[in-house]
Coordinates of C-alpha atoms and ligand atoms in Angstrom, one line a residue:
X190 CA 8.3 24.7 14.5
X191 CA 9.4 27.3 12.0
X192 CA 8.8 27.4 8.3
X193 CA 11.3 28.4 5.7
X194 CA 11.0 29.5 2.1
X195 CA 12.2 27.2 -0.8
X196 CA 14.0 30.3 -2.2
X197 CA 15.8 31.2 1.0
X198 CA 15.0 34.9 0.6
X199 CA 12.1 35.4 3.0
X200 CA 11.9 35.4 6.8
X201 CA 11.2 32.1 8.7
X202 CA 7.6 32.2 10.0
X203 CA 5.5 30.4 12.6
X204 CA 2.6 28.2 11.6
X205 CA -0.2 30.8 11.8
X206 CA 1.7 33.3 9.6
X207 CA 2.5 30.7 7.0
X208 CA -1.2 29.7 7.0
X209 CA -2.3 33.3 6.2
X210 CA 0.6 34.2 3.9
X211 CA 0.3 31.3 1.4
X212 CA 3.2 32.2 -0.9
X213 CA 6.5 33.4 0.6
X214 CA 7.5 37.0 -0.2
X215 CA 10.5 35.8 -2.3
X216 CA 8.1 33.9 -4.5
X217 CA 9.0 30.6 -2.8
X218 CA 6.9 28.0 -1.0
X219 CA 7.0 27.4 2.8
X220 CA 8.2 24.1 4.1
X221 CA 8.9 23.0 7.7
X222 CA 12.5 23.7 8.9
X223 CA 12.7 20.0 9.9
X224 CA 10.5 16.9 9.6
X225 CA 8.8 15.7 12.8
X226 CA 9.8 12.1 13.4
X227 CA 7.5 9.1 14.1
X228 CA 9.3 6.0 15.4
X229 CA 7.9 2.5 14.7
X230 CA 6.4 2.6 18.2
X231 CA 4.8 6.0 17.6
X232 CA 3.3 4.6 14.4
X233 CA 2.0 1.5 16.2
X234 CA 0.4 3.7 18.8
X235 CA -1.8 5.2 16.0
X236 CA -3.6 1.8 15.5
X237 CA -7.3 1.8 16.3
X238 CA -7.7 5.5 16.3
X239 CA -10.5 7.2 14.2
X240 CA -9.5 9.3 11.2
X241 CA -9.9 12.5 13.2
X242 CA -8.0 11.2 16.2
X243 CA -5.1 10.1 14.1
X244 CA -5.2 13.3 12.2
X245 CA -4.7 15.3 15.4
X246 CA -1.7 13.2 16.4
X247 CA -0.1 13.5 12.9
X248 CA -0.6 17.2 12.5
X249 CA 0.1 18.5 16.0
X250 CA 3.9 18.7 15.7
X251 CA 3.4 21.0 12.7
X252 CA 1.6 23.6 14.8
X253 CA 4.5 24.3 17.0
X254 CA 2.2 24.9 20.0
X255 CA 0.5 27.9 18.3
X256 CA -3.0 26.4 18.7
X257 CA -4.1 24.7 21.9
X258 CA -4.6 21.0 21.3
X259 CA -8.3 21.0 22.5
X260 CA -9.2 23.8 20.0
X261 CA -7.4 22.0 17.2
X262 CA -9.1 18.7 18.0
X263 CA -12.5 20.4 17.8
X264 CA -11.6 21.8 14.4
X265 CA -10.4 18.5 13.1
X266 CA -13.5 16.7 14.4
X267 CA -15.9 19.3 12.9
X268 CA -14.0 19.0 9.6
X269 CA -14.6 15.3 9.1
X270 CA -17.9 14.9 10.9
X271 CA -20.0 15.7 7.8
X272 CA -18.2 13.3 5.5
X273 CA -20.6 10.6 4.2
X274 CA -18.6 7.5 5.0
X275 CA -18.0 6.4 8.6
X276 CA -14.3 5.6 7.9
X277 CA -13.9 9.1 6.2
X278 CA -11.3 7.7 3.9
X279 CA -12.3 4.0 3.3
X280 CA -10.0 1.4 1.8
X281 CA -11.2 -1.1 -0.8
X282 CA -9.2 -4.2 -1.8
X283 CA -8.8 -4.6 -5.6
X284 CA -6.4 -7.6 -5.7
X285 CA -4.0 -9.2 -3.3
X286 CA -1.8 -6.4 -1.9
X287 CA -3.5 -3.8 -4.1
X288 CA -5.9 -1.3 -2.5
X289 CA -7.6 1.9 -3.4
X290 CA -8.3 4.6 -0.8
X291 CA -11.5 6.6 -1.6
X292 CA -10.9 10.2 -0.9
X293 CA -14.2 11.4 -2.3
X294 CA -16.6 11.3 0.6
X295 CA -16.4 15.0 1.5
X296 CA -19.0 17.6 0.7
X297 CA -17.8 18.3 -2.9
X298 CA -16.7 14.7 -3.8
X299 CA -13.0 15.5 -4.5
X300 CA -10.0 14.8 -2.3
X301 CA -9.5 18.6 -2.0
X302 CA -12.2 18.5 0.7
X303 CA -9.9 16.6 3.0
X304 CA -7.4 19.5 3.4
X305 CA -9.8 22.4 2.7
X306 CA -12.4 21.6 5.3
X307 CA -9.7 22.0 7.9
X308 CA -8.0 25.0 6.2
X309 CA -11.3 27.0 6.2
X310 CA -11.7 26.4 9.9
X311 CA -8.0 27.2 10.7
X312 CA -8.3 30.5 8.8
X313 CA -11.5 31.5 10.6
X314 CA -9.9 30.5 14.0
X315 CA -6.7 32.5 13.5
X316 CA -8.5 35.5 12.0
X317 CA -11.0 35.7 14.8
X318 CA -8.1 35.5 17.4
X319 CA -6.5 38.4 15.6
X320 CA -9.7 40.4 15.0
X321 CA -8.9 40.3 11.3
X322 CA -10.8 39.5 8.1
X323 CA -9.7 38.3 4.6
X324 CA -11.0 38.2 1.1
X325 CA -10.1 35.0 -0.5
X326 CA -9.9 35.2 -4.3
X327 CA -9.3 32.1 -6.5
X328 CA -9.6 30.8 -10.0
X329 CA -10.9 27.3 -10.7
X330 CA -11.2 24.9 -13.6
X331 CA -13.7 22.8 -11.5
X332 CA -12.8 21.0 -8.3
X333 CA -10.8 23.5 -6.3
X334 CA -13.5 26.2 -6.5
X335 CA -16.3 24.1 -5.0
X336 CA -14.1 22.6 -2.3
X337 CA -12.9 26.1 -1.3
X338 CA -16.5 27.5 -1.3
X339 CA -17.7 24.6 0.9
X340 CA -14.8 25.2 3.2
X341 CA -15.4 29.0 3.6
X342 CA -19.2 29.3 3.4
X343 CA -20.8 31.1 6.4
X344 CA -17.4 31.8 8.1
X345 CA -17.6 35.2 9.7
X346 CA -14.0 36.4 8.9
X347 CA -13.9 35.4 5.3
X348 CA -15.4 36.6 2.0
X349 CA -14.7 34.4 -0.9
X350 CA -14.7 35.2 -4.7
X351 CA -14.3 32.3 -7.1
X352 CA -13.8 32.9 -10.8
X353 CA -14.6 30.1 -13.3
X354 CA -14.5 30.2 -17.1
X355 CA -18.0 30.7 -18.3
X356 CA -19.5 27.6 -20.0
X357 CA -16.2 25.7 -19.6
X358 CA -16.8 23.8 -16.4
X359 CA -19.2 20.8 -16.2
X360 CA -22.8 21.4 -15.0
X361 CA -22.1 19.4 -11.8
X362 CA -19.0 21.4 -11.1
X363 CA -20.7 24.7 -11.7
X364 CA -23.8 23.9 -9.7
X365 CA -21.6 22.7 -6.8
X366 CA -20.3 26.3 -6.6
X367 CA -23.3 28.4 -7.6
X368 CA -26.0 26.7 -5.5
X369 CA -24.2 27.7 -2.3
X370 CA -26.3 30.8 -1.4
X371 CA -24.3 31.9 1.7
X372 CA -23.9 35.7 1.8
X373 CA -20.1 35.5 1.9
X374 CA -19.8 33.4 -1.3
X375 CA -19.5 35.2 -4.6
X376 CA -19.3 33.3 -7.9
X377 CA -18.0 35.0 -11.0
X378 CA -18.5 33.4 -14.5
X379 CA -15.7 35.1 -16.4
X380 CA -16.0 35.5 -20.2
X381 CA -12.8 33.6 -21.0
X382 CA -10.7 30.5 -20.4
X383 CA -9.3 29.0 -17.2
X384 CA -6.0 30.7 -18.0
X385 CA -7.8 34.1 -18.2
X386 CA -9.3 33.4 -14.8
X387 CA -5.9 32.6 -13.4
X388 CA -4.3 35.7 -14.9
X389 CA -7.1 37.8 -13.5
X390 CA -6.4 36.5 -10.0
X391 CA -2.7 37.1 -10.5
X392 CA -3.5 40.7 -11.6
X393 CA -5.7 41.3 -8.6
X394 CA -2.9 40.2 -6.3
X395 CA -0.3 42.2 -8.3
X396 CA -2.3 45.5 -7.6
X397 CA -0.8 46.1 -4.2
X398 CA -3.2 48.9 -3.3
X399 CA -6.1 46.7 -4.1
X400 CA -4.6 43.7 -2.4
X401 CA -3.9 45.5 0.8
X402 CA -7.2 47.4 0.9
X403 CA -9.2 44.2 0.8
X404 CA -6.7 41.9 2.6
X405 CA -6.6 39.4 -0.3
X406 CA -5.6 35.9 0.5
X407 CA -5.6 32.5 -1.3
X408 CA -6.2 28.9 -0.4
X409 CA -4.6 27.2 -3.5
X410 CA -2.3 24.2 -3.2
X411 CA 0.8 26.2 -2.5
X412 CA -0.6 26.8 1.0
X413 CA 1.5 24.7 3.4
X414 CA -1.6 23.8 5.6
X415 CA -3.2 22.0 2.7
X416 CA -0.1 19.7 2.4
X417 CA -0.1 19.1 6.2
X418 CA -3.7 17.9 6.1
X419 CA -3.0 15.6 3.2
X420 CA -0.2 13.8 5.1
X421 CA -2.9 12.4 7.3
X422 CA -4.4 9.9 4.9
X423 CA -1.0 8.4 4.1
X424 CA -0.6 7.6 7.8
X425 CA -4.2 6.5 8.0
X426 CA -4.1 4.0 5.2
X427 CA -0.6 2.7 6.1
X428 CA -1.6 2.1 9.7
X429 CA -4.9 0.4 8.7
X430 CA -2.9 -1.9 6.4
X431 CA -0.2 -2.9 8.9
X432 CA 2.4 -0.1 9.2
X433 CA 5.1 0.0 10.5
X434 CA 5.4 -3.8 9.9
X435 CA 4.6 -3.7 6.2
X436 CA 6.1 -1.7 3.3
X437 CA 4.1 0.5 1.0
X438 CA 3.9 1.9 -2.5
X439 CA 1.6 4.8 -3.2
X440 CA 0.1 5.6 -6.6
X441 CA -1.2 9.1 -7.0
X442 CA -2.9 10.8 -10.0
X443 CA -0.9 14.0 -10.2
X444 CA -1.3 17.5 -11.4
X445 CA 0.2 20.2 -9.2
X446 CA 2.3 17.6 -7.2
X447 CA 0.6 18.6 -3.9
X448 CA -0.9 15.3 -3.1
X449 CA 2.1 13.1 -3.9
X450 CA 4.4 15.6 -2.1
X451 CA 2.3 15.1 1.1
X452 CA 3.2 11.4 0.7
X453 CA 6.9 12.3 0.4
X454 CA 6.5 14.3 3.7
X455 CA 4.9 11.3 5.4
X456 CA 7.9 9.2 4.3
X457 CA 10.3 11.8 5.7
X458 CA 8.4 11.6 9.0
X459 CA 9.1 7.8 9.2
X460 CA 6.3 6.0 7.4
X461 CA 7.7 2.9 5.6
X462 CA 7.0 4.0 2.0
X463 CA 9.3 2.4 -0.7
X464 CA 8.3 4.5 -3.6
X465 CA 5.7 6.8 -5.2
X466 CA 4.1 6.2 -8.5
X467 CA 3.1 9.4 -10.3
X468 CA 0.2 8.9 -12.7
X469 CA -0.3 11.5 -15.4
X470 CA -2.6 11.9 -18.4
X471 CA -1.4 13.2 -21.8
X472 CA 0.0 16.3 -19.9
X473 CA 3.0 14.2 -18.8
X474 CA 5.7 16.6 -18.0
X475 CA 6.5 14.8 -14.7
X476 CA 6.5 11.3 -16.3
X477 CA 8.9 12.6 -19.1
X478 CA 11.1 14.2 -16.5
X479 CA 11.3 10.9 -14.4
X480 CA 12.1 9.0 -17.6
X481 CA 14.7 11.3 -19.1
X482 CA 16.0 13.7 -16.4
X483 CA 14.9 16.7 -18.4
X484 CA 11.9 18.8 -17.4
X485 CA 10.5 20.4 -20.6
X486 CA 7.3 22.3 -21.2
X487 CA 4.7 21.3 -23.7
X488 CA 1.3 23.0 -24.4
X489 CA -1.6 21.8 -22.2
X490 CA -4.0 19.5 -24.0
X491 CA -7.6 18.9 -22.6
X492 CA -8.2 15.4 -21.4
X493 CA -10.8 13.3 -19.6
X494 CA -9.1 14.2 -16.3
X495 CA -9.2 18.1 -16.4
X496 CA -7.9 18.6 -12.8
X497 CA -4.6 17.1 -14.0
X498 CA -4.3 19.3 -17.2
X499 CA -1.3 21.2 -15.9
X500 CA 2.1 22.0 -17.3
X501 CA 3.9 23.4 -14.2
X502 CA 3.5 21.4 -11.0
X503 CA 4.1 24.2 -8.5
X504 CA 4.7 21.9 -5.5
X505 CA 7.6 20.1 -7.3
X506 CA 9.6 23.1 -6.0
X507 CA 9.2 21.8 -2.5
X508 CA 10.8 18.5 -3.5
X509 CA 13.6 20.2 -5.4
X510 CA 14.4 22.2 -2.3
X511 CA 15.4 19.0 -0.5
X512 CA 17.3 17.6 -3.4
X513 CA 19.3 20.8 -3.7
X514 CA 20.2 20.3 0.0
X515 CA 17.8 23.1 1.0
X516 CA 19.8 25.7 -0.9
X517 CA 17.0 28.1 -1.9
X518 CA 19.3 30.2 -4.1
X519 CA 20.1 27.2 -6.2
X520 CA 16.4 26.3 -6.5
X521 CA 15.5 29.8 -7.6
X522 CA 18.3 29.6 -10.2
X523 CA 17.1 26.3 -11.6
X524 CA 13.5 27.5 -11.8
X525 CA 14.6 30.7 -13.5
X526 CA 16.4 28.6 -16.2
X527 CA 13.2 26.6 -16.6
X528 CA 11.1 29.7 -17.1
X529 CA 13.4 31.3 -19.7
X530 CA 14.3 28.1 -21.6
X531 CA 11.1 26.1 -21.1
X532 CA 13.4 23.3 -20.2
X533 CA 15.8 22.4 -17.4
X534 CA 18.1 19.6 -16.3
X535 CA 18.6 19.4 -12.5
X536 CA 21.8 17.3 -12.9
X537 CA 22.4 13.5 -13.2
X538 CA 22.8 12.9 -9.5
X539 CA 19.6 14.6 -8.5
X540 CA 17.6 12.9 -11.2
X541 CA 18.9 9.5 -10.1
X542 CA 18.2 10.2 -6.5
X543 CA 14.6 11.4 -7.3
X544 CA 14.1 8.4 -9.5
X545 CA 14.9 6.1 -6.6
X546 CA 11.6 6.9 -5.0
X547 CA 9.5 8.4 -7.8
X548 CA 8.4 6.5 -10.9
X549 CA 6.0 8.0 -13.5
X550 CA 3.4 6.4 -15.8
X551 CA 1.3 8.1 -18.4
X552 CA -2.3 6.9 -19.1
X553 CA -3.9 8.4 -22.2
X554 CA -7.6 9.0 -22.8
X555 CA -8.4 5.6 -24.4
X556 CA -6.4 3.7 -21.8
X557 CA -8.3 5.7 -19.1
X558 CA -11.6 4.6 -20.5
X559 CA -10.5 1.0 -21.0
X560 CA -9.1 0.8 -17.4
X561 CA -12.4 2.2 -15.9
X562 CA -14.3 -0.6 -17.6
X563 CA -11.8 -3.3 -16.8
X564 CA -11.7 -2.4 -13.1
X565 CA -15.4 -2.2 -12.9
X566 CA -15.9 -5.6 -14.5
X567 CA -13.3 -7.2 -12.4
X568 CA -14.1 -5.7 -9.0
X569 CA -17.3 -3.7 -9.1
X570 CA -15.3 -0.6 -8.2
X571 CA -16.4 2.3 -10.4
X572 CA -13.8 5.1 -10.6
X573 CA -13.6 8.5 -12.2
X574 CA -11.0 9.3 -14.9
X575 CA -8.5 10.9 -12.4
X576 CA -8.7 8.0 -9.9
X577 CA -8.3 5.3 -12.5
X578 CA -5.0 6.9 -13.7
X579 CA -3.7 6.3 -10.2
X580 CA -4.8 2.7 -10.1
X581 CA -3.6 1.9 -13.6
X582 CA -0.2 3.6 -13.0
X583 CA 0.0 1.7 -9.7
X584 CA -0.6 -1.6 -11.3
X585 CA 2.1 -0.9 -13.9
X586 CA 4.6 0.1 -11.2
X587 CA 3.8 -2.5 -8.4
X588 CA 7.0 -4.5 -8.9
X589 CA 7.6 -5.7 -5.4
X590 CA 4.9 -8.2 -4.5
X591 CA 5.7 -8.1 -0.8
X592 CA 4.8 -4.4 -0.6
X593 CA 1.3 -3.1 -0.4
X594 CA 0.2 -0.8 -3.2
X595 CA -2.3 1.9 -2.3
X596 CA -3.8 4.0 -5.1
X597 CA -5.5 7.3 -4.1
X598 CA -8.9 7.9 -5.6
X599 CA -9.3 11.7 -5.9
X600 CA -12.8 12.2 -7.2
X601 CA -16.2 10.6 -7.1
X602 CA -17.3 9.0 -10.4
X603 CA -20.5 11.1 -10.4
X604 CA -18.4 14.3 -10.8
X605 CA -17.5 13.1 -14.3
X606 CA -20.6 11.2 -15.3
X607 CA -20.3 11.4 -19.1
X608 CA -16.8 9.9 -19.3
X609 CA -17.6 7.2 -16.7
X610 CA -20.8 6.2 -18.4
X611 CA -19.1 6.1 -21.8
X612 CA -16.4 3.9 -20.5
X613 CA -18.5 1.5 -18.4
X614 CA -22.1 1.8 -19.5
X615 CA -23.0 2.7 -15.9
X616 CA -24.4 6.1 -15.0
X617 CA -22.8 7.0 -11.6
X618 CA -25.4 8.5 -9.3
X619 CA -24.7 11.5 -7.1
X620 CA -24.8 10.7 -3.4
X621 CA -28.0 11.5 -1.4
X622 CA -26.8 14.9 -0.1
X623 CA -26.4 16.2 -3.7
X624 CA -29.3 14.3 -5.3
X625 CA -31.3 17.5 -5.8
X626 CA -28.3 19.5 -7.1
X627 CA -30.1 20.1 -10.4
X628 CA -33.2 21.5 -8.8
X629 CA -31.4 24.0 -6.6
X630 CA -31.3 27.7 -7.2
X631 CA -28.1 29.1 -8.7
X632 CA -26.5 32.4 -8.0
X633 CA -23.6 33.8 -10.1
X634 CA -22.6 36.9 -11.9
X635 CA -21.3 36.9 -15.5
X636 CA -18.5 39.3 -16.0
X637 CA -16.3 40.4 -18.9
X638 CA -12.5 39.7 -18.8
X639 CA -11.7 43.2 -17.6
X640 CA -9.6 43.9 -14.5
X641 CA -11.2 47.3 -13.6
X642 CA -14.7 45.8 -13.8
X643 CA -13.8 42.8 -11.6
X644 CA -12.2 45.2 -9.1
X645 CA -15.3 47.4 -9.0
X646 CA -17.4 44.3 -8.6
X647 CA -15.4 43.0 -5.6
X648 CA -15.3 46.4 -4.0
X649 CA -19.0 46.9 -4.3
X650 CA -19.8 43.5 -3.0
X651 CA -17.6 44.0 0.0
X652 CA -19.2 47.4 0.7
X653 CA -22.7 45.9 0.6
X654 CA -21.6 43.1 2.9
X655 CA -20.2 45.6 5.4
X656 CA -23.4 47.6 5.5
X657 CA -25.6 44.5 5.6
Ligands
LIG124 C1 -6.6 18.5 -7.9 C2 -6.8 17.1 -8.4 C3 -5.8 16.2 -8.8 C4 -4.3 16.7 -8.8 O1 -3.8 16.8 -7.5 P1 -2.4 17.6 -7.2 O2 -2.3 17.7 -5.7 O3 -2.6 18.9 -7.9 O4 -1.3 16.7 -7.8 C5 -6.1 14.9 -9.1 N1 -7.4 14.5 -9.2 C6 -8.4 15.3 -8.9 C7 -9.8 14.8 -9.0 C8 -8.2 16.7 -8.4 O5 -9.2 17.5 -8.1

């Protein structure tokens, strides 16, 4: 199995090199050269497996033999052993043929744990084999940082630096990062906004001497291995609910398009999925595109679902690549037009083809709160402001009563207690393993928004760690 860039200007790589590279050198994203195929019988054979057993079967073809199956199985089992639900990704029935899959039973209570727990282990495994080390640097507006820290803590070949905007993440989110006291974890509270944090990380990577000296790397959602690990729960839920003998509609609360793209990959691999319902908040660039055929940028507005407050969905490029018949030059050109005009039209034919399997619905703040309360009153299921957007959009788009609608719940309600309580009158409790979060010791360093000072900070920390 080889991986190729969505801009067709970088060499094809094997799985391990794609894992460590993240972004391709031509600025594109890596995708598999072809989709592994699962026949109806292959899908039937997945019935009765545990989440981890099924995960190994679904992901193995993507490794192209680069990691021995037994080693991979061990990593997958370790990744999900600590999740606090025996099913790992439990399904709850909301109404006839309407289900929600709870993807918030990992260590940091967001679906990002499902891919990142495995990606952290894969990094460590490959780096140890190569006798190499990396410094992971990332910016977070909340969920990604804690999931990445949990995935990388105490791993010998990784140092991780996470920048968050000082005073602009919730107390729960900050404490999930800063109470991890492992020596290889470094939290920076930057005096600035999330955009400042992201620019800082870009600038660190842009300084080639610095990047090479410290072997900088990233685990953001452009990394192929994250998508790969997200394909698993589409297979898991569909098989649990009767695939290949039933048809499915998936509703996904969407930001960077990584999660729903993984569903598209599962469909390409043979899973009987009729369509995807993309849920967005007021930052509705994808919903507007699906409705009009034009993708046009608007300023980001803060909402109750901050992990979806995004203008450019980076993983959409992976989908475009297929709809441009895998012509990376044409993809690069279309994206260039988008960057310079803040607006682009991919052509009538492509828009229609994409609209055949993707449908978008926007759910604003007041609809979000009303829907949280409505679902809780009707079913007892208490969802966070991101997850409810998936459910609500799914209900709006569930037009074929014979198909099963599965909405993906992406965060635990206790991650967003204020909004959930305001909507429903219920205060969502943190699970037992985080019950003492507010008593734990925090460690973080406040830093000004200045590149040279951040570089000195990182260099000094790495020196200290080497001599420790
Ligand atoms: C990251 C995130 C999303 C958006 O997922 P994408 O893969 O970026 O589309 C939705 N909900 C929550 C809670 C998240 O953390």
